[in-house]
């Protein structure tokens, strides 16, 4: 049965789009049929992170308004045949996105995909509300930093009250994904620890993505980090997170960079 | 181990402060969630009550909240124009 998963955070710049691309690609790499939807109308970027920016013809709002069919707007990834993108509009008014329109698109996508990943815009306005509206599960992307944790708490409150599931008296299954984590700084007490964040937010942990240059390198070339450098620490962390989403019990670790000879040996073994 | 490292790098350990600030803040924000803007409401009602007796400049009514871990304070600052004793006397008579 198809699952709708929103990737959200409240705060901007914490890694929602990067995480949507990486999680979507990792799910597709494991054989799941995945569509990622960009809800950031006016400021789309998921196309760029996925390297599909030159292939966008129609977008989410075109489909909502009936200008294009869903099949015309979906862009298939060139590297992963199981991964599709529904881009956001770059120019249109974000009020063109309606609850009913989004609902019917999600309902149609449910019949065709295993996973529907909704990349939420920052903030708590219309786009963010609609991105989470039909979610079955939520990944709350959080940085170990006070403003990000506060905004995550706010978003958790909204997931528990403003979603269709919440209105039916059901629960959206929520997961915390900690990104840009620096274990050295956390152990020196310079950065909120994983335990601090989880205790404050009272929500289970999906994964810990270490701060890494590989993340920037991957978005520079328009390739999800799990595809661009599968042996890198963030890629392994995202892959572990996806295994947990699929119900596997994977021990929680903070993957570290492998270096030199070890890197070669382990890299080959993993390949 | 964690505590030992914190002891060594004690001066840089700002994470415990972050944690405590967040815990206090979120405890309040969760309580207020879904309720109308409490300070705005208080300001409007206080202004209405005082205005029945004294002519006030609405911009000179300031309501502030300072939240602490155990006790919070509510500060209401109303600037009363000169000559108010006269108007009070008028009300009394």
Short mmCIF file of C-alpha atoms in Angstrom, two decimals:
data_model
loop_
_atom_site.label_atom_id
_atom_site.label_comp_id
_atom_site.label_asym_id
_atom_site.label_seq_id
_atom_site.Cartn_x
_atom_site.Cartn_y
_atom_site.Cartn_z
CA UNK A 1 0.00 0.00 0.00
CA UNK A 2 1.29 3.44 -0.91
CA UNK A 3 2.68 5.64 1.83
CA UNK A 4 2.66 9.42 1.84
CA UNK A 5 5.62 10.84 3.72
CA UNK A 6 6.16 14.55 4.32
CA UNK A 7 9.67 15.90 4.86
CA UNK A 8 9.21 19.00 6.96
CA UNK A 9 10.91 21.18 9.59
CA UNK A 10 9.39 24.62 10.06
CA UNK A 11 12.80 26.26 9.87
CA UNK A 12 14.47 26.85 6.52
CA UNK A 13 17.93 25.72 5.51
CA UNK A 14 18.05 22.62 7.71
CA UNK A 15 18.20 20.15 4.82
CA UNK A 16 14.61 19.27 3.82
CA UNK A 17 15.22 19.27 0.08
CA UNK A 18 18.58 17.48 0.33
CA UNK A 19 16.98 14.89 2.61
CA UNK A 20 13.94 14.41 0.36
CA UNK A 21 16.26 13.77 -2.60
CA UNK A 22 18.50 11.41 -0.63
CA UNK A 23 15.65 9.46 0.99
CA UNK A 24 13.74 9.25 -2.30
CA UNK A 25 16.78 8.01 -4.19
CA UNK A 26 17.68 5.50 -1.46
CA UNK A 27 14.12 4.11 -1.49
CA UNK A 28 14.27 3.81 -5.29
CA UNK A 29 17.69 2.14 -5.07
CA UNK A 30 16.06 -0.50 -2.86
CA UNK A 31 13.46 -1.22 -5.52
CA UNK A 32 10.58 0.91 -4.23
CA UNK A 33 8.65 2.98 -6.75
CA UNK A 34 8.98 6.58 -5.56
CA UNK A 35 7.68 10.02 -6.50
CA UNK A 36 9.06 13.15 -4.84
CA UNK A 37 6.85 16.26 -4.91
CA UNK A 38 8.20 19.78 -4.49
CA UNK A 39 5.65 21.89 -2.55
CA UNK A 40 7.83 25.01 -2.45
CA UNK A 41 5.83 27.03 -4.97
CA UNK A 42 7.82 30.03 -6.20
CA UNK A 43 11.11 28.73 -4.80
CA UNK A 44 11.44 25.27 -6.26
CA UNK A 45 14.78 23.53 -5.76
CA UNK A 46 14.16 19.80 -5.65
CA UNK A 47 14.56 19.73 -9.47
CA UNK A 48 18.02 21.28 -9.10
CA UNK A 49 19.18 18.93 -6.35
CA UNK A 50 18.01 15.98 -8.47
CA UNK A 51 19.67 17.31 -11.62
CA UNK A 52 16.36 17.60 -13.51
CA UNK A 53 16.15 21.40 -13.71
CA UNK A 54 16.36 21.47 -17.51
CA UNK A 55 13.64 18.90 -17.99
CA UNK A 56 10.77 20.71 -16.22
CA UNK A 57 7.86 21.43 -18.58
CA UNK A 58 4.73 21.22 -16.44
CA UNK A 59 4.45 21.52 -12.68
CA UNK A 60 2.26 20.77 -9.67
CA UNK A 61 0.03 23.83 -10.18
CA UNK A 62 -0.48 23.05 -13.88
CA UNK A 63 -1.84 19.68 -12.76
CA UNK A 64 -4.00 21.20 -9.98
CA UNK A 65 -5.50 23.64 -12.51
CA UNK A 66 -6.05 20.94 -15.12
CA UNK A 67 -3.65 22.52 -17.64
CA UNK A 68 -1.56 19.35 -17.72
CA UNK A 69 -2.17 15.72 -16.90
CA UNK A 70 -0.26 14.18 -14.04
CA UNK A 71 1.61 11.88 -16.45
CA UNK A 72 2.78 14.92 -18.44
CA UNK A 73 4.19 16.67 -15.39
CA UNK A 74 6.03 13.69 -13.86
CA UNK A 75 9.76 13.59 -14.68
CA UNK A 76 11.52 10.25 -14.55
CA UNK A 77 15.05 10.24 -13.12
CA UNK A 78 17.72 9.40 -15.71
CA UNK A 79 19.74 7.22 -13.34
CA UNK A 80 17.06 5.54 -11.25
CA UNK A 81 14.12 4.22 -13.24
CA UNK A 82 12.02 3.90 -10.06
CA UNK A 83 12.35 7.57 -9.11
CA UNK A 84 10.04 10.33 -10.38
CA UNK A 85 9.75 14.05 -9.67
CA UNK A 86 6.70 16.30 -9.62
CA UNK A 87 8.21 19.80 -9.67
CA UNK A 88 6.81 22.96 -8.08
CA UNK A 89 5.90 26.00 -10.10
CA UNK A 90 8.54 28.70 -10.23
CA UNK A 91 6.33 31.58 -11.28
CA UNK A 92 2.75 31.03 -10.25
CA UNK A 93 0.95 32.35 -7.23
CA UNK A 94 1.15 29.91 -4.35
CA UNK A 95 -2.56 30.44 -3.61
CA UNK A 96 -3.23 28.41 -6.76
CA UNK A 97 -2.49 25.34 -4.67
CA UNK A 98 -5.78 24.11 -3.20
CA UNK A 99 -6.54 21.49 -0.60
CA UNK A 100 -8.89 19.62 -2.94
CA UNK A 101 -6.43 19.81 -5.84
CA UNK A 102 -3.57 18.42 -3.78
CA UNK A 103 -5.88 15.75 -2.37
CA UNK A 104 -6.86 14.46 -5.80
CA UNK A 105 -3.23 14.42 -7.02
CA UNK A 106 -2.10 12.48 -3.95
CA UNK A 107 -5.01 10.04 -4.39
CA UNK A 108 -3.99 9.39 -8.01
CA UNK A 109 -0.30 9.01 -7.10
CA UNK A 110 -1.24 6.48 -4.40
CA UNK A 111 -2.46 4.11 -7.11
CA UNK A 112 0.81 4.32 -9.04
CA UNK A 113 3.63 4.53 -6.47
CA UNK A 114 4.87 2.81 -3.31
CA UNK A 115 6.13 6.04 -1.75
CA UNK A 116 5.03 9.65 -2.19
CA UNK A 117 7.55 12.02 -0.61
CA UNK A 118 6.35 15.59 -0.10
CA UNK A 119 9.13 18.17 0.22
CA UNK A 120 7.64 20.91 2.39
CA UNK A 121 8.56 24.58 2.10
CA UNK A 122 9.88 26.30 5.23
CA UNK A 123 7.43 28.11 7.47
CA UNK A 124 3.92 27.20 8.59
CA UNK A 125 1.92 28.81 5.79
CA UNK A 126 -0.27 27.28 3.10
CA UNK A 127 2.46 25.36 1.21
CA UNK A 128 3.75 23.73 4.39
CA UNK A 129 0.21 22.92 5.54
CA UNK A 130 -0.70 21.31 2.22
CA UNK A 131 2.57 19.34 2.09
CA UNK A 132 1.68 17.65 5.38
CA UNK A 133 -2.10 17.55 4.88
CA UNK A 134 -2.39 14.00 3.45
CA UNK A 135 0.68 12.48 5.12
CA UNK A 136 0.73 9.02 6.68
CA UNK A 137 4.24 9.56 8.02
CA UNK A 138 6.46 12.55 8.65
CA UNK A 139 10.19 13.06 8.73
CA UNK A 140 11.01 16.14 10.79
CA UNK A 141 14.43 17.40 9.76
CA UNK A 142 16.16 19.00 12.74
CA UNK A 143 19.57 20.59 13.25
CA UNK A 144 21.18 20.43 16.71
CA UNK A 145 20.45 24.10 17.27
CA UNK A 146 17.85 25.89 19.44
CA UNK A 147 15.81 27.61 16.71
CA UNK A 148 15.54 24.43 14.67
CA UNK A 149 14.41 22.37 17.67
CA UNK A 150 11.81 24.98 18.62
CA UNK A 151 10.38 25.03 15.07
CA UNK A 152 10.36 21.22 14.95
CA UNK A 153 8.26 21.23 18.12
CA UNK A 154 5.78 23.59 16.47
CA UNK A 155 5.59 21.40 13.36
CA UNK A 156 5.01 18.31 15.51
CA UNK A 157 2.04 20.13 17.05
CA UNK A 158 0.66 20.83 13.58
CA UNK A 159 1.14 17.22 12.43
CA UNK A 160 -0.92 16.18 15.44
CA UNK A 161 -3.77 18.60 14.72
CA UNK A 162 -3.95 19.85 11.11
CA UNK A 163 -3.50 16.70 9.04
CA UNK A 164 -6.32 14.58 7.61
CA UNK A 165 -5.12 11.67 9.76
CA UNK A 166 -5.25 13.81 12.91
CA UNK A 167 -8.76 15.04 12.06
CA UNK A 168 -9.88 11.41 11.75
CA UNK A 169 -8.47 10.71 15.19
CA UNK A 170 -5.54 8.73 13.78
CA UNK A 171 -1.86 9.51 14.17
CA UNK A 172 0.72 10.56 11.62
CA UNK A 173 3.78 8.42 12.34
CA UNK A 174 6.55 10.90 13.13
CA UNK A 175 10.32 10.50 12.91
CA UNK A 176 13.14 12.89 13.73
CA UNK A 177 16.03 13.09 11.25
CA UNK A 178 18.96 14.98 12.70
CA UNK A 179 21.13 16.58 10.03
CA UNK A 180 24.42 18.51 10.08
CA UNK A 181 25.46 16.64 13.20
CA UNK A 182 29.02 17.04 14.44
CA UNK A 183 29.73 14.37 17.05
CA UNK A 184 32.98 16.08 18.14
CA UNK A 185 31.24 19.33 18.96
CA UNK A 186 28.35 17.51 20.63
CA UNK A 187 30.70 15.52 22.89
CA UNK A 188 32.47 18.73 23.91
CA UNK A 189 29.12 20.19 24.93
CA UNK A 190 29.15 22.83 22.21
CA UNK A 191 26.14 21.41 20.39
CA UNK A 192 22.86 19.94 21.60
CA UNK A 193 23.27 16.17 21.90
CA UNK A 194 21.03 13.59 20.26
CA UNK A 195 19.63 12.67 23.68
CA UNK A 196 18.82 16.31 24.45
CA UNK A 197 16.92 16.73 21.17
CA UNK A 198 14.98 13.49 21.47
CA UNK A 199 14.06 14.17 25.08
CA UNK A 200 12.81 17.66 24.25
CA UNK A 201 10.84 16.61 21.16
CA UNK A 202 9.66 13.25 22.56
CA UNK A 203 9.66 11.73 19.08
CA UNK A 204 11.59 8.65 17.85
CA UNK A 205 14.80 9.01 15.87
CA UNK A 206 15.02 7.92 12.23
CA UNK A 207 18.67 8.72 11.63
CA UNK A 208 21.64 10.97 12.23
CA UNK A 209 23.21 12.58 9.18
CA UNK A 210 26.72 13.83 9.91
CA UNK A 211 27.91 17.23 8.72
CA UNK A 212 29.85 16.43 5.54
CA UNK A 213 31.26 18.00 2.40
CA UNK A 214 29.76 15.14 0.43
CA UNK A 215 26.29 16.67 0.85
CA UNK A 216 27.31 19.94 -0.82
CA UNK A 217 29.31 18.09 -3.47
CA UNK A 218 26.25 15.99 -4.36
CA UNK A 219 23.93 18.99 -4.71
CA UNK A 220 26.58 20.83 -6.75
CA UNK A 221 26.41 18.13 -9.40
CA UNK A 222 22.67 17.53 -9.10
CA UNK A 223 22.79 14.01 -7.77
CA UNK A 224 21.32 12.70 -4.50
CA UNK A 225 24.13 11.91 -2.07
CA UNK A 226 23.13 8.23 -1.85
CA UNK A 227 23.71 7.97 -5.59
CA UNK A 228 26.65 10.33 -5.98
CA UNK A 229 28.85 8.71 -3.36
CA UNK A 230 27.11 5.72 -1.83
CA UNK A 231 30.08 4.91 0.44
CA UNK A 232 30.18 8.39 2.02
CA UNK A 233 29.14 8.87 5.64
CA UNK A 234 25.95 10.87 4.87
CA UNK A 235 24.90 8.41 2.15
CA UNK A 236 25.23 5.49 4.56
CA UNK A 237 23.28 7.43 7.17
CA UNK A 238 20.45 8.12 4.71
CA UNK A 239 20.43 4.50 3.56
CA UNK A 240 20.19 3.32 7.18
CA UNK A 241 17.32 5.77 7.73
CA UNK A 242 15.46 4.34 4.73
CA UNK A 243 15.97 0.78 5.98
CA UNK A 244 14.32 1.86 9.23
CA UNK A 245 11.44 3.42 7.26
CA UNK A 246 11.00 0.05 5.56
CA UNK A 247 10.74 -1.60 8.96
CA UNK A 248 14.25 -3.06 9.32
CA UNK A 249 15.92 -2.88 12.72
CA UNK A 250 19.20 -1.08 12.03
CA UNK A 251 21.51 -0.16 14.91
CA UNK A 252 21.68 3.62 15.34
CA UNK A 253 25.20 4.91 14.69
CA UNK A 254 26.71 8.15 13.46
CA UNK A 255 28.56 7.08 10.31
CA UNK A 256 32.05 8.59 10.09
CA UNK A 257 34.21 9.41 7.11
CA UNK A 258 36.45 6.56 6.05
CA UNK A 259 39.97 7.58 5.21
CA UNK A 260 42.96 6.39 3.16
CA UNK A 261 43.61 2.69 2.88
CA UNK A 262 40.63 1.85 5.07
CA UNK A 263 38.46 3.87 2.71
CA UNK A 264 39.61 1.85 -0.30
CA UNK A 265 39.27 -1.51 1.41
CA UNK A 266 35.86 -0.81 2.91
CA UNK A 267 34.68 1.00 -0.21
CA UNK A 268 35.44 -2.04 -2.33
CA UNK A 269 33.85 -4.42 0.08
CA UNK A 270 30.70 -2.35 0.10
CA UNK A 271 30.58 -2.15 -3.70
CA UNK B 1 32.88 9.85 29.47
CA UNK B 2 30.49 12.50 28.28
CA UNK B 3 30.63 14.25 31.66
CA UNK B 4 34.42 14.05 31.70
CA UNK B 5 34.61 15.72 28.29
CA UNK B 6 32.18 18.35 29.47
CA UNK B 7 34.38 19.01 32.48
CA UNK B 8 37.46 19.42 30.33
CA UNK B 9 35.76 21.68 27.81
CA UNK B 10 33.63 23.24 30.55
CA UNK B 11 33.92 26.79 29.35
CA UNK B 12 32.67 25.92 25.88
CA UNK B 13 29.81 23.75 27.05
CA UNK B 14 26.89 25.93 25.98
CA UNK B 15 24.68 22.95 25.08
CA UNK B 16 23.29 22.56 28.64
CA UNK B 17 22.18 26.21 28.51
CA UNK B 18 20.50 25.62 25.13
CA UNK B 19 18.75 22.56 26.49
CA UNK B 20 17.42 24.37 29.56
CA UNK B 21 16.23 27.40 27.59
CA UNK B 22 14.40 25.16 25.13
CA UNK B 23 12.73 23.14 27.87
CA UNK B 24 11.36 26.25 29.57
CA UNK B 25 10.24 27.87 26.31
CA UNK B 26 8.55 24.80 24.86
CA UNK B 27 6.72 24.01 28.09
CA UNK B 28 5.02 27.42 27.74
CA UNK B 29 4.50 27.31 23.98
CA UNK B 30 2.85 23.89 24.13
CA UNK B 31 0.45 25.17 26.77
CA UNK B 32 -0.54 28.18 24.70
CA UNK B 33 -0.87 26.29 21.41
CA UNK B 34 -4.26 26.65 19.80
CA UNK B 35 -5.29 29.41 22.21
CA UNK B 36 -5.79 33.03 21.20
CA UNK B 37 -2.97 35.49 21.69
CA UNK B 38 -3.01 35.81 25.49
CA UNK B 39 -1.04 39.06 25.76
CA UNK B 40 -3.12 40.74 23.05
CA UNK B 41 -6.30 39.72 24.80
CA UNK B 42 -5.07 40.95 28.20
CA UNK B 43 -3.98 44.25 26.70
CA UNK B 44 -7.39 44.83 25.08
CA UNK B 45 -9.35 43.96 28.20
CA UNK B 46 -7.14 45.96 30.57
CA UNK B 47 -7.37 48.94 28.23
CA UNK B 48 -11.16 48.65 28.13
CA UNK B 49 -11.45 48.41 31.92
CA UNK B 50 -9.16 51.36 32.68
CA UNK B 51 -10.61 53.50 29.87
CA UNK B 52 -14.01 53.43 31.56
CA UNK B 53 -12.52 55.69 34.27
CA UNK B 54 -9.48 57.40 32.76
CA UNK B 55 -8.86 58.83 29.30
CA UNK B 56 -5.85 56.86 27.98
CA UNK B 57 -3.65 56.74 24.96
CA UNK B 58 -4.00 53.10 23.80
CA UNK B 59 -0.36 53.06 22.65
CA UNK B 60 0.75 53.77 26.23
CA UNK B 61 -0.60 50.50 27.59
CA UNK B 62 2.20 47.93 27.56
CA UNK B 63 1.80 44.33 28.68
CA UNK B 64 4.97 42.26 29.08
CA UNK B 65 5.55 38.69 30.11
CA UNK B 66 8.76 37.27 31.50
CA UNK B 67 8.77 33.50 31.70
CA UNK B 68 10.83 31.71 34.31
CA UNK B 69 11.21 28.05 35.10
CA UNK B 70 9.09 28.20 38.27
CA UNK B 71 7.42 31.62 38.27
CA UNK B 72 6.48 33.97 35.45
CA UNK B 73 5.75 37.65 35.85
CA UNK B 74 3.16 39.73 34.06
CA UNK B 75 4.01 43.41 33.89
CA UNK B 76 1.36 45.97 32.97
CA UNK B 77 2.68 49.46 32.31
CA UNK B 78 0.03 52.16 31.81
CA UNK B 79 1.05 55.72 31.26
CA UNK B 80 -1.56 57.99 32.84
CA UNK B 81 -1.79 61.56 31.52
CA UNK B 82 -1.38 64.50 33.93
CA UNK B 83 -4.53 65.91 35.47
CA UNK B 84 -5.92 62.46 36.03
CA UNK B 85 -6.69 63.31 39.68
CA UNK B 86 -9.23 65.81 38.44
CA UNK B 87 -10.99 63.30 36.26
CA UNK B 88 -10.91 60.76 39.11
CA UNK B 89 -12.52 63.38 41.39
CA UNK B 90 -15.13 63.99 38.71
CA UNK B 91 -15.96 60.28 38.61
CA UNK B 92 -16.21 60.14 42.43
CA UNK B 93 -18.61 63.07 42.69
#
